[in-house]
Short mmCIF file of N, CA and C in Angstrom, two decimals:
data_model
loop_
_atom_site.label_atom_id
_atom_site.label_comp_id
_atom_site.label_asym_id
_atom_site.label_seq_id
_atom_site.Cartn_x
_atom_site.Cartn_y
_atom_site.Cartn_z
N UNK A 1 0.85 -1.19 0.00
CA UNK A 1 0.00 0.00 0.00
C UNK A 1 0.89 1.24 0.00
N UNK A 2 0.81 1.98 -1.06
CA UNK A 2 1.51 3.25 -1.16
C UNK A 2 0.47 4.35 -0.93
N UNK A 3 0.72 5.52 -1.46
CA UNK A 3 -0.17 6.65 -1.24
C UNK A 3 -0.24 7.53 -2.49
N UNK A 4 -1.39 8.14 -2.71
CA UNK A 4 -1.52 9.06 -3.84
C UNK A 4 -0.68 10.31 -3.63
N UNK A 5 -0.15 10.51 -2.42
CA UNK A 5 0.70 11.66 -2.14
C UNK A 5 2.01 11.62 -2.92
N UNK A 6 2.35 10.46 -3.52
CA UNK A 6 3.57 10.40 -4.34
C UNK A 6 3.47 11.35 -5.53
N UNK A 7 2.24 11.73 -5.91
CA UNK A 7 2.07 12.67 -7.03
C UNK A 7 2.36 14.11 -6.61
N UNK A 8 2.23 14.39 -5.32
CA UNK A 8 2.55 15.72 -4.83
C UNK A 8 1.58 16.80 -5.27
N UNK A 9 0.35 16.43 -5.56
CA UNK A 9 -0.64 17.42 -5.98
C UNK A 9 -1.94 17.22 -5.22
N UNK A 10 -2.70 18.28 -5.08
CA UNK A 10 -4.01 18.19 -4.42
C UNK A 10 -5.12 18.77 -5.29
N UNK A 11 -4.87 18.83 -6.60
CA UNK A 11 -5.88 19.34 -7.51
C UNK A 11 -5.72 18.71 -8.88
N UNK A 12 -6.78 18.81 -9.67
CA UNK A 12 -6.75 18.28 -11.03
C UNK A 12 -7.11 16.81 -11.09
N UNK A 13 -6.89 16.22 -12.26
CA UNK A 13 -7.13 14.79 -12.45
C UNK A 13 -5.81 14.06 -12.31
N UNK A 14 -5.79 13.08 -11.42
CA UNK A 14 -4.57 12.33 -11.15
C UNK A 14 -4.76 10.90 -11.61
N UNK A 15 -3.91 10.45 -12.52
CA UNK A 15 -3.91 9.04 -12.90
C UNK A 15 -2.49 8.50 -12.77
N UNK A 16 -2.31 7.24 -13.10
CA UNK A 16 -1.00 6.60 -12.88
C UNK A 16 0.10 7.17 -13.76
N UNK A 17 -0.25 7.96 -14.77
CA UNK A 17 0.75 8.59 -15.63
C UNK A 17 1.11 10.00 -15.17
N UNK A 18 0.43 10.49 -14.14
CA UNK A 18 0.73 11.81 -13.59
C UNK A 18 2.16 11.81 -13.04
N UNK A 19 2.86 12.91 -13.25
CA UNK A 19 4.25 13.02 -12.79
C UNK A 19 4.35 12.78 -11.29
N UNK A 20 5.36 12.04 -10.89
CA UNK A 20 5.61 11.78 -9.47
C UNK A 20 6.44 12.92 -8.91
N UNK A 21 5.95 13.53 -7.85
CA UNK A 21 6.62 14.69 -7.29
C UNK A 21 6.33 14.79 -5.79
N UNK A 22 6.82 13.82 -4.99
CA UNK A 22 6.53 13.85 -3.56
C UNK A 22 7.08 15.12 -2.91
N UNK A 23 6.31 15.70 -1.98
CA UNK A 23 6.72 16.97 -1.38
C UNK A 23 6.93 16.88 0.13
N UNK A 24 6.87 15.66 0.68
CA UNK A 24 7.15 15.51 2.11
C UNK A 24 7.72 14.12 2.38
N UNK A 25 8.18 13.90 3.60
CA UNK A 25 8.81 12.62 3.95
C UNK A 25 7.87 11.45 3.77
N UNK A 26 6.61 11.65 4.14
CA UNK A 26 5.62 10.58 4.03
C UNK A 26 5.54 10.07 2.59
N UNK A 27 5.40 11.00 1.66
CA UNK A 27 5.28 10.64 0.25
C UNK A 27 6.59 10.07 -0.29
N UNK A 28 7.71 10.69 0.07
CA UNK A 28 9.00 10.24 -0.44
C UNK A 28 9.34 8.82 -0.01
N UNK A 29 9.07 8.49 1.24
CA UNK A 29 9.38 7.14 1.72
C UNK A 29 8.49 6.10 1.05
N UNK A 30 7.23 6.47 0.77
CA UNK A 30 6.36 5.54 0.06
C UNK A 30 6.84 5.33 -1.38
N UNK A 31 7.29 6.39 -2.03
CA UNK A 31 7.79 6.25 -3.39
C UNK A 31 9.06 5.39 -3.41
N UNK A 32 9.93 5.60 -2.43
CA UNK A 32 11.13 4.77 -2.33
C UNK A 32 10.73 3.30 -2.17
N UNK A 33 9.73 3.03 -1.35
CA UNK A 33 9.26 1.65 -1.15
C UNK A 33 8.73 1.06 -2.46
N UNK A 34 8.05 1.88 -3.26
CA UNK A 34 7.58 1.40 -4.56
C UNK A 34 8.77 0.95 -5.42
N UNK A 35 9.81 1.78 -5.47
CA UNK A 35 11.00 1.43 -6.26
C UNK A 35 11.64 0.15 -5.74
N UNK A 36 11.66 0.00 -4.43
CA UNK A 36 12.28 -1.16 -3.81
C UNK A 36 11.51 -2.43 -4.18
N UNK A 37 10.18 -2.37 -4.14
CA UNK A 37 9.35 -3.51 -4.52
C UNK A 37 9.56 -3.86 -5.99
N UNK A 38 9.60 -2.86 -6.85
CA UNK A 38 9.80 -3.09 -8.27
C UNK A 38 11.17 -3.72 -8.55
N UNK A 39 12.14 -3.36 -7.75
CA UNK A 39 13.49 -3.92 -7.91
C UNK A 39 13.45 -5.44 -7.81
N UNK A 40 12.65 -5.98 -6.89
CA UNK A 40 12.59 -7.42 -6.72
C UNK A 40 11.87 -8.11 -7.88
N UNK A 41 11.00 -7.39 -8.56
CA UNK A 41 10.40 -7.94 -9.78
C UNK A 41 11.48 -8.07 -10.85
N UNK A 42 12.34 -7.06 -10.95
CA UNK A 42 13.39 -7.08 -11.96
C UNK A 42 14.43 -8.16 -11.68
N UNK A 43 14.79 -8.33 -10.41
CA UNK A 43 15.89 -9.25 -10.09
C UNK A 43 15.44 -10.70 -9.96
N UNK A 44 14.25 -10.96 -9.40
CA UNK A 44 13.86 -12.37 -9.23
C UNK A 44 12.39 -12.63 -9.55
N UNK A 45 11.79 -11.71 -10.30
CA UNK A 45 10.41 -11.89 -10.78
C UNK A 45 9.40 -12.06 -9.64
N UNK A 46 9.65 -11.46 -8.50
CA UNK A 46 8.67 -11.50 -7.40
C UNK A 46 7.43 -10.72 -7.82
N UNK A 47 6.26 -11.36 -7.81
CA UNK A 47 5.05 -10.65 -8.22
C UNK A 47 4.69 -9.56 -7.22
N UNK A 48 4.09 -8.50 -7.72
CA UNK A 48 3.73 -7.39 -6.83
C UNK A 48 2.52 -6.65 -7.36
N UNK A 49 1.85 -5.99 -6.47
CA UNK A 49 0.82 -5.01 -6.80
C UNK A 49 1.04 -3.83 -5.87
N UNK A 50 1.07 -2.65 -6.43
CA UNK A 50 1.20 -1.42 -5.63
C UNK A 50 -0.09 -0.63 -5.78
N UNK A 51 -0.70 -0.31 -4.65
CA UNK A 51 -1.89 0.53 -4.65
C UNK A 51 -1.53 1.90 -4.08
N UNK A 52 -1.80 2.93 -4.84
CA UNK A 52 -1.64 4.30 -4.35
C UNK A 52 -2.97 4.72 -3.74
N UNK A 53 -3.06 4.53 -2.44
CA UNK A 53 -4.30 4.70 -1.69
C UNK A 53 -4.59 6.16 -1.42
N UNK A 54 -5.87 6.51 -1.53
CA UNK A 54 -6.28 7.87 -1.15
C UNK A 54 -6.64 7.85 0.34
N UNK A 55 -7.60 8.62 0.76
CA UNK A 55 -7.97 8.72 2.18
C UNK A 55 -9.00 7.66 2.52
N UNK A 56 -8.58 6.61 3.19
CA UNK A 56 -9.54 5.58 3.58
C UNK A 56 -10.21 6.00 4.88
N UNK A 57 -11.44 5.52 5.06
CA UNK A 57 -12.16 5.84 6.29
C UNK A 57 -12.85 4.60 6.82
N UNK A 58 -13.01 4.57 8.12
CA UNK A 58 -13.67 3.48 8.83
C UNK A 58 -13.38 3.64 10.30
N UNK A 59 -14.29 3.20 11.13
CA UNK A 59 -14.13 3.36 12.58
C UNK A 59 -12.91 2.60 13.06
N UNK A 60 -12.12 3.21 13.95
CA UNK A 60 -11.01 2.45 14.55
C UNK A 60 -11.56 1.27 15.34
N UNK A 61 -10.76 0.23 15.43
CA UNK A 61 -11.20 -0.94 16.20
C UNK A 61 -11.08 -0.68 17.70
N UNK A 62 -10.05 0.07 18.08
CA UNK A 62 -9.79 0.33 19.49
C UNK A 62 -9.74 1.84 19.75
N UNK A 63 -10.14 2.24 20.93
CA UNK A 63 -10.15 3.66 21.29
C UNK A 63 -8.74 4.26 21.28
N UNK A 64 -7.73 3.45 21.59
CA UNK A 64 -6.35 3.95 21.67
C UNK A 64 -5.56 3.62 20.40
N UNK A 65 -6.25 3.57 19.27
CA UNK A 65 -5.61 3.18 18.01
C UNK A 65 -4.62 4.21 17.49
N UNK A 66 -4.74 5.45 17.95
CA UNK A 66 -3.85 6.49 17.44
C UNK A 66 -4.27 7.04 16.09
N UNK A 67 -5.46 6.70 15.62
CA UNK A 67 -5.92 7.15 14.30
C UNK A 67 -6.93 8.28 14.39
N UNK A 68 -6.91 9.02 15.48
CA UNK A 68 -7.89 10.10 15.64
C UNK A 68 -7.54 11.36 14.84
N UNK A 69 -6.36 11.38 14.24
CA UNK A 69 -5.99 12.51 13.39
C UNK A 69 -6.64 12.40 12.00
N UNK A 70 -7.14 11.21 11.63
CA UNK A 70 -7.81 11.06 10.34
C UNK A 70 -9.10 11.88 10.32
N UNK A 71 -9.40 12.48 9.19
CA UNK A 71 -10.43 13.52 9.11
C UNK A 71 -11.77 13.10 9.70
N UNK A 72 -12.33 12.00 9.23
CA UNK A 72 -13.67 11.62 9.69
C UNK A 72 -13.65 11.29 11.18
N UNK A 73 -12.64 10.56 11.63
CA UNK A 73 -12.52 10.22 13.05
C UNK A 73 -12.45 11.49 13.90
N UNK A 74 -11.64 12.44 13.44
CA UNK A 74 -11.45 13.69 14.18
C UNK A 74 -12.76 14.49 14.27
N UNK A 75 -13.50 14.56 13.16
CA UNK A 75 -14.75 15.32 13.14
C UNK A 75 -15.78 14.72 14.10
N UNK A 76 -15.87 13.38 14.09
CA UNK A 76 -16.84 12.72 14.99
C UNK A 76 -16.42 12.92 16.44
N UNK A 77 -15.14 12.81 16.71
CA UNK A 77 -14.67 12.99 18.09
C UNK A 77 -14.93 14.42 18.58
N UNK A 78 -14.71 15.39 17.71
CA UNK A 78 -15.02 16.78 18.06
C UNK A 78 -16.50 16.94 18.39
N UNK A 79 -17.35 16.38 17.54
CA UNK A 79 -18.80 16.47 17.76
C UNK A 79 -19.18 15.83 19.09
N UNK A 80 -18.60 14.68 19.37
CA UNK A 80 -18.96 13.94 20.58
C UNK A 80 -18.47 14.66 21.85
N UNK A 81 -17.22 15.13 21.81
CA UNK A 81 -16.63 15.72 23.02
C UNK A 81 -16.99 17.18 23.22
N UNK A 82 -17.10 17.95 22.12
CA UNK A 82 -17.32 19.39 22.23
C UNK A 82 -18.75 19.81 21.92
N UNK A 83 -19.53 18.88 21.38
CA UNK A 83 -20.89 19.18 20.92
C UNK A 83 -20.90 20.33 19.91
N UNK A 84 -19.84 20.39 19.13
CA UNK A 84 -19.71 21.32 18.01
C UNK A 84 -18.53 20.82 17.17
N UNK A 85 -18.40 21.37 15.98
CA UNK A 85 -17.27 21.02 15.12
C UNK A 85 -16.60 22.31 14.69
N UNK A 86 -15.33 22.45 15.03
CA UNK A 86 -14.55 23.62 14.61
C UNK A 86 -13.48 23.17 13.63
N UNK A 87 -13.56 23.69 12.40
CA UNK A 87 -12.60 23.32 11.36
C UNK A 87 -11.39 24.24 11.42
N UNK A 88 -10.22 23.67 11.20
CA UNK A 88 -8.99 24.48 11.21
C UNK A 88 -8.91 25.38 9.99
N UNK A 89 -9.51 24.94 8.89
CA UNK A 89 -9.53 25.73 7.66
C UNK A 89 -10.95 26.15 7.32
N UNK A 90 -11.14 26.57 6.05
CA UNK A 90 -12.48 27.01 5.64
C UNK A 90 -13.37 25.85 5.20
N UNK A 91 -12.83 24.64 5.22
CA UNK A 91 -13.61 23.46 4.90
C UNK A 91 -13.74 23.17 3.42
N UNK A 92 -13.11 23.98 2.57
CA UNK A 92 -13.27 23.82 1.13
C UNK A 92 -12.32 22.77 0.53
N UNK A 93 -11.29 22.41 1.28
CA UNK A 93 -10.31 21.44 0.76
C UNK A 93 -11.02 20.14 0.42
N UNK A 94 -10.77 19.63 -0.79
CA UNK A 94 -11.42 18.40 -1.24
C UNK A 94 -10.43 17.24 -1.24
N UNK A 95 -10.95 16.08 -0.89
CA UNK A 95 -10.14 14.87 -0.86
C UNK A 95 -10.98 13.70 -1.36
N UNK A 96 -10.30 12.72 -1.90
CA UNK A 96 -10.97 11.48 -2.29
C UNK A 96 -11.01 10.58 -1.07
N UNK A 97 -12.19 10.09 -0.74
CA UNK A 97 -12.36 9.20 0.41
C UNK A 97 -12.87 7.85 -0.06
N UNK A 98 -12.27 6.79 0.47
CA UNK A 98 -12.67 5.43 0.12
C UNK A 98 -12.87 4.62 1.39
N UNK A 99 -13.96 3.87 1.43
CA UNK A 99 -14.29 3.07 2.61
C UNK A 99 -13.30 1.91 2.76
N UNK A 100 -12.83 1.68 3.98
CA UNK A 100 -11.83 0.65 4.23
C UNK A 100 -12.32 -0.74 3.83
N UNK A 101 -13.61 -1.00 3.93
CA UNK A 101 -14.13 -2.29 3.47
C UNK A 101 -13.90 -2.50 1.99
N UNK A 102 -14.04 -1.43 1.19
CA UNK A 102 -13.76 -1.52 -0.24
C UNK A 102 -12.27 -1.74 -0.49
N UNK A 103 -11.44 -1.08 0.29
CA UNK A 103 -9.99 -1.27 0.16
C UNK A 103 -9.65 -2.75 0.36
N UNK A 104 -10.20 -3.34 1.42
CA UNK A 104 -9.93 -4.75 1.73
C UNK A 104 -10.40 -5.66 0.59
N UNK A 105 -11.57 -5.38 0.04
CA UNK A 105 -12.11 -6.21 -1.05
C UNK A 105 -11.22 -6.14 -2.29
N UNK A 106 -10.77 -4.94 -2.63
CA UNK A 106 -9.92 -4.78 -3.81
C UNK A 106 -8.58 -5.48 -3.59
N UNK A 107 -8.00 -5.32 -2.40
CA UNK A 107 -6.73 -5.98 -2.10
C UNK A 107 -6.88 -7.50 -2.22
N UNK A 108 -7.98 -8.02 -1.71
CA UNK A 108 -8.21 -9.47 -1.80
C UNK A 108 -8.31 -9.91 -3.26
N UNK A 109 -9.03 -9.15 -4.08
CA UNK A 109 -9.16 -9.51 -5.49
C UNK A 109 -7.83 -9.40 -6.23
N UNK A 110 -6.95 -8.54 -5.75
CA UNK A 110 -5.67 -8.34 -6.43
C UNK A 110 -4.75 -9.55 -6.30
N UNK A 111 -5.06 -10.46 -5.38
CA UNK A 111 -4.23 -11.66 -5.22
C UNK A 111 -4.23 -12.52 -6.48
N UNK A 112 -5.21 -12.31 -7.35
CA UNK A 112 -5.29 -13.06 -8.60
C UNK A 112 -4.63 -12.35 -9.77
N UNK A 113 -4.12 -11.14 -9.57
CA UNK A 113 -3.47 -10.41 -10.66
C UNK A 113 -2.21 -11.16 -11.10
N UNK A 114 -1.89 -11.06 -12.38
CA UNK A 114 -0.66 -11.65 -12.88
C UNK A 114 0.52 -10.76 -12.51
N UNK A 115 1.67 -11.40 -12.30
CA UNK A 115 2.89 -10.63 -12.04
C UNK A 115 3.18 -9.78 -13.28
N UNK A 116 3.38 -8.51 -13.05
CA UNK A 116 3.52 -7.59 -14.18
C UNK A 116 4.31 -6.38 -13.71
N UNK A 117 5.12 -5.84 -14.59
CA UNK A 117 5.90 -4.65 -14.24
C UNK A 117 5.02 -3.41 -14.10
N UNK A 118 3.74 -3.51 -14.53
CA UNK A 118 2.85 -2.35 -14.53
C UNK A 118 1.72 -2.49 -13.50
N UNK A 119 1.96 -3.25 -12.44
CA UNK A 119 0.93 -3.45 -11.42
C UNK A 119 0.92 -2.31 -10.40
N UNK A 120 0.73 -1.10 -10.88
CA UNK A 120 0.60 0.08 -10.01
C UNK A 120 -0.75 0.71 -10.30
N UNK A 121 -1.56 0.86 -9.26
CA UNK A 121 -2.92 1.34 -9.44
C UNK A 121 -3.28 2.39 -8.39
N UNK A 122 -4.07 3.38 -8.81
CA UNK A 122 -4.71 4.26 -7.85
C UNK A 122 -5.85 3.50 -7.20
N UNK A 123 -5.88 3.49 -5.88
CA UNK A 123 -6.98 2.86 -5.15
C UNK A 123 -7.78 3.99 -4.52
N UNK A 124 -8.83 4.36 -5.23
CA UNK A 124 -9.64 5.52 -4.86
C UNK A 124 -11.10 5.23 -5.18
N UNK A 125 -11.98 6.05 -4.65
CA UNK A 125 -13.39 5.95 -5.01
C UNK A 125 -13.69 6.78 -6.25
N UNK A 126 -12.76 7.67 -6.62
CA UNK A 126 -12.93 8.63 -7.72
C UNK A 126 -14.03 9.64 -7.40
N UNK A 127 -14.33 9.81 -6.11
CA UNK A 127 -15.29 10.82 -5.65
C UNK A 127 -14.63 11.68 -4.59
N UNK A 128 -14.69 12.98 -4.78
CA UNK A 128 -14.08 13.88 -3.82
C UNK A 128 -15.14 14.61 -3.00
N UNK A 129 -14.83 14.80 -1.74
CA UNK A 129 -15.71 15.50 -0.81
C UNK A 129 -14.89 16.57 -0.11
N UNK A 130 -15.53 17.68 0.19
CA UNK A 130 -14.84 18.70 0.97
C UNK A 130 -14.91 18.32 2.45
N UNK A 131 -14.02 18.89 3.23
CA UNK A 131 -14.03 18.65 4.67
C UNK A 131 -15.36 19.16 5.25
N UNK A 132 -15.87 20.25 4.70
CA UNK A 132 -17.16 20.78 5.16
C UNK A 132 -18.29 19.79 4.83
N UNK A 133 -18.22 19.14 3.67
CA UNK A 133 -19.21 18.10 3.33
C UNK A 133 -19.24 17.02 4.41
N UNK A 134 -18.06 16.57 4.82
CA UNK A 134 -17.98 15.53 5.85
C UNK A 134 -18.50 16.03 7.19
N UNK A 135 -18.15 17.28 7.53
CA UNK A 135 -18.63 17.85 8.78
C UNK A 135 -20.16 17.89 8.80
N UNK A 136 -20.76 18.19 7.66
CA UNK A 136 -22.23 18.22 7.58
C UNK A 136 -22.83 16.82 7.71
N UNK A 137 -22.12 15.82 7.20
CA UNK A 137 -22.58 14.44 7.37
C UNK A 137 -22.56 14.06 8.85
N UNK A 138 -21.49 14.45 9.54
CA UNK A 138 -21.39 14.17 10.98
C UNK A 138 -22.50 14.91 11.72
N UNK A 139 -22.73 16.16 11.35
CA UNK A 139 -23.78 16.97 11.96
C UNK A 139 -25.15 16.30 11.81
N UNK A 140 -25.43 15.76 10.61
CA UNK A 140 -26.72 15.13 10.35
C UNK A 140 -26.90 13.84 11.16
N UNK A 141 -25.84 13.04 11.24
CA UNK A 141 -25.92 11.80 12.03
C UNK A 141 -26.07 12.13 13.51
N UNK A 142 -25.37 13.16 13.96
CA UNK A 142 -25.46 13.57 15.37
C UNK A 142 -26.90 13.97 15.71
N UNK A 143 -27.52 14.74 14.82
CA UNK A 143 -28.89 15.19 15.04
C UNK A 143 -29.84 13.99 15.13
N UNK A 144 -29.68 13.05 14.22
CA UNK A 144 -30.55 11.87 14.21
C UNK A 144 -30.31 11.00 15.44
N UNK A 145 -29.08 10.91 15.84
CA UNK A 145 -28.70 10.02 16.94
C UNK A 145 -29.02 10.60 18.31
N UNK A 146 -28.73 11.89 18.49
CA UNK A 146 -28.85 12.52 19.81
C UNK A 146 -29.98 13.54 19.89
N UNK A 147 -30.68 13.74 18.77
CA UNK A 147 -31.79 14.69 18.72
C UNK A 147 -31.37 16.10 19.15
N UNK A 148 -30.19 16.48 18.70
CA UNK A 148 -29.65 17.80 19.02
C UNK A 148 -28.82 18.30 17.85
N UNK A 149 -29.05 19.53 17.44
CA UNK A 149 -28.26 20.10 16.35
C UNK A 149 -27.00 20.73 16.91
N UNK A 150 -25.88 20.42 16.27
CA UNK A 150 -24.61 21.02 16.67
C UNK A 150 -24.17 22.01 15.60
N UNK A 151 -23.38 22.98 16.01
CA UNK A 151 -22.88 24.01 15.09
C UNK A 151 -21.57 23.56 14.45
N UNK A 152 -21.36 24.05 13.23
CA UNK A 152 -20.08 23.86 12.54
C UNK A 152 -19.46 25.25 12.38
N UNK A 153 -18.24 25.40 12.87
CA UNK A 153 -17.52 26.67 12.76
C UNK A 153 -16.36 26.50 11.79
N UNK A 154 -16.30 27.39 10.82
CA UNK A 154 -15.19 27.35 9.86
C UNK A 154 -14.24 28.51 10.13
N UNK A 155 -13.01 28.35 9.72
CA UNK A 155 -12.00 29.39 9.89
C UNK A 155 -12.18 30.40 8.76
N UNK A 156 -12.81 31.53 9.07
CA UNK A 156 -13.10 32.54 8.05
C UNK A 156 -11.86 33.31 7.60
N UNK A 157 -10.79 33.19 8.37
CA UNK A 157 -9.54 33.84 7.98
C UNK A 157 -8.90 33.10 6.81
N UNK A 158 -9.15 31.82 6.73
CA UNK A 158 -8.59 31.00 5.65
C UNK A 158 -9.29 31.34 4.34
N UNK A 159 -8.56 31.92 3.42
CA UNK A 159 -9.12 32.34 2.13
C UNK A 159 -8.77 31.36 1.01
N UNK A 160 -8.35 30.14 1.36
CA UNK A 160 -8.00 29.15 0.34
C UNK A 160 -9.20 28.89 -0.56
N UNK A 161 -8.93 28.76 -1.85
CA UNK A 161 -10.02 28.49 -2.79
C UNK A 161 -10.22 26.98 -2.93
N UNK A 162 -11.38 26.61 -3.46
CA UNK A 162 -11.68 25.20 -3.67
C UNK A 162 -10.86 24.68 -4.83
N UNK A 163 -10.17 23.58 -4.59
CA UNK A 163 -9.40 22.92 -5.64
C UNK A 163 -10.06 21.57 -5.93
N UNK A 164 -10.47 21.37 -7.18
CA UNK A 164 -11.09 20.09 -7.53
C UNK A 164 -10.02 19.03 -7.69
N UNK A 165 -10.28 17.87 -7.12
CA UNK A 165 -9.34 16.75 -7.20
C UNK A 165 -10.11 15.50 -7.60
N UNK A 166 -9.61 14.83 -8.63
CA UNK A 166 -10.15 13.54 -9.03
C UNK A 166 -8.98 12.57 -9.12
N UNK A 167 -9.00 11.54 -8.26
CA UNK A 167 -7.97 10.50 -8.33
C UNK A 167 -8.58 9.35 -9.13
N UNK A 168 -8.21 9.29 -10.40
CA UNK A 168 -8.81 8.36 -11.35
C UNK A 168 -8.46 6.92 -11.00
N UNK A 169 -9.47 6.04 -11.00
CA UNK A 169 -9.23 4.62 -10.74
C UNK A 169 -9.57 3.76 -11.95
N UNK A 170 -9.60 4.36 -13.13
CA UNK A 170 -9.97 3.66 -14.35
C UNK A 170 -9.09 2.47 -14.67
N UNK A 171 -7.80 2.59 -14.44
CA UNK A 171 -6.88 1.49 -14.73
C UNK A 171 -7.22 0.27 -13.87
N UNK A 172 -7.52 0.51 -12.60
CA UNK A 172 -7.91 -0.57 -11.68
C UNK A 172 -9.24 -1.18 -12.10
N UNK A 173 -10.19 -0.33 -12.50
CA UNK A 173 -11.52 -0.80 -12.87
C UNK A 173 -11.48 -1.70 -14.12
N UNK A 174 -10.43 -1.58 -14.92
CA UNK A 174 -10.29 -2.46 -16.09
C UNK A 174 -10.03 -3.90 -15.65
N UNK A 175 -9.40 -4.09 -14.50
CA UNK A 175 -9.11 -5.42 -13.99
C UNK A 175 -10.13 -5.92 -12.98
N UNK A 176 -10.66 -5.00 -12.19
CA UNK A 176 -11.60 -5.36 -11.13
C UNK A 176 -12.83 -4.48 -11.27
N UNK A 177 -13.90 -5.06 -11.76
CA UNK A 177 -15.15 -4.29 -11.83
C UNK A 177 -15.68 -4.13 -10.42
N UNK A 178 -15.80 -2.89 -9.98
CA UNK A 178 -16.10 -2.67 -8.56
C UNK A 178 -16.98 -1.45 -8.38
N UNK A 179 -18.03 -1.60 -7.57
CA UNK A 179 -18.87 -0.46 -7.19
C UNK A 179 -18.44 0.00 -5.80
N UNK A 180 -17.95 1.20 -5.71
CA UNK A 180 -17.46 1.71 -4.44
C UNK A 180 -18.61 2.19 -3.57
N UNK A 181 -18.53 1.95 -2.29
CA UNK A 181 -19.62 2.16 -1.35
C UNK A 181 -19.56 3.53 -0.69
N UNK A 182 -20.73 4.03 -0.34
CA UNK A 182 -20.83 5.21 0.51
C UNK A 182 -21.26 4.72 1.89
N UNK A 183 -20.31 4.59 2.79
CA UNK A 183 -20.57 4.06 4.13
C UNK A 183 -20.33 5.12 5.20
N UNK A 184 -20.41 6.39 4.80
CA UNK A 184 -20.11 7.46 5.75
C UNK A 184 -21.02 7.40 6.98
N UNK A 185 -22.33 7.33 6.77
CA UNK A 185 -23.25 7.34 7.91
C UNK A 185 -23.01 6.14 8.83
N UNK A 186 -22.81 4.98 8.23
CA UNK A 186 -22.55 3.77 9.02
C UNK A 186 -21.30 3.93 9.87
N UNK A 187 -20.23 4.42 9.25
CA UNK A 187 -18.97 4.54 9.98
C UNK A 187 -19.01 5.66 11.01
N UNK A 188 -19.73 6.73 10.71
CA UNK A 188 -19.90 7.80 11.71
C UNK A 188 -20.59 7.24 12.94
N UNK A 189 -21.63 6.45 12.73
CA UNK A 189 -22.31 5.81 13.86
C UNK A 189 -21.39 4.84 14.59
N UNK A 190 -20.59 4.09 13.85
CA UNK A 190 -19.65 3.16 14.49
C UNK A 190 -18.63 3.90 15.35
N UNK A 191 -18.20 5.07 14.89
CA UNK A 191 -17.24 5.86 15.67
C UNK A 191 -17.91 6.40 16.93
N UNK A 192 -19.14 6.87 16.79
CA UNK A 192 -19.88 7.30 17.99
C UNK A 192 -20.04 6.14 18.96
N UNK A 193 -20.34 4.93 18.46
CA UNK A 193 -20.47 3.75 19.33
C UNK A 193 -19.17 3.52 20.11
N UNK A 194 -18.05 3.60 19.42
CA UNK A 194 -16.75 3.39 20.07
C UNK A 194 -16.49 4.42 21.15
N UNK A 195 -16.80 5.68 20.85
CA UNK A 195 -16.60 6.74 21.84
C UNK A 195 -17.51 6.57 23.05
N UNK A 196 -18.73 6.15 22.81
CA UNK A 196 -19.67 5.94 23.91
C UNK A 196 -19.21 4.81 24.84
N UNK A 197 -18.69 3.75 24.26
CA UNK A 197 -18.25 2.60 25.05
C UNK A 197 -17.08 2.96 25.96
N UNK A 198 -16.32 3.98 25.55
CA UNK A 198 -15.10 4.32 26.30
C UNK A 198 -15.22 5.64 27.02
#
């Protein structure tokens, strides 16, 4: 599992032919790992599949998982603990989100792929949502669950404009016909369940 951050962009249409331009350690180390995996295909024909994963979401299994920095988890935790959601930015930033259950299904299906020097795929839903979109989803689930409306506060000082991002998964869809799921409400509820238990 690599990351779409190896492209170093947060706007436009991104496919596997997009120039690689990592801009931080996280992206650079993943790109190095890709090269390392490919090296073993060249030297001893070890089969491989590399997935450049976008932002996966799903409730953590454990309360102390350390994954509360992930966007959806963070928004739900804010709603639960503060009874409001305060965004660090203006909420316009868009990201591709993919449900972790879909990630697991695609990875399982990839076990049947043939060994190939071109087994690099974007693993994305090809649907982008703004952080504000997700905050509104959390707000709606909170209202239904707790019968109370919470406020969403955005950082009005942040004047960043909306950048459209599409992480194309067409190459993957040629090998694995797959309908990607919208499990936001389910996972938001699962995260609330986890927080309530603890």
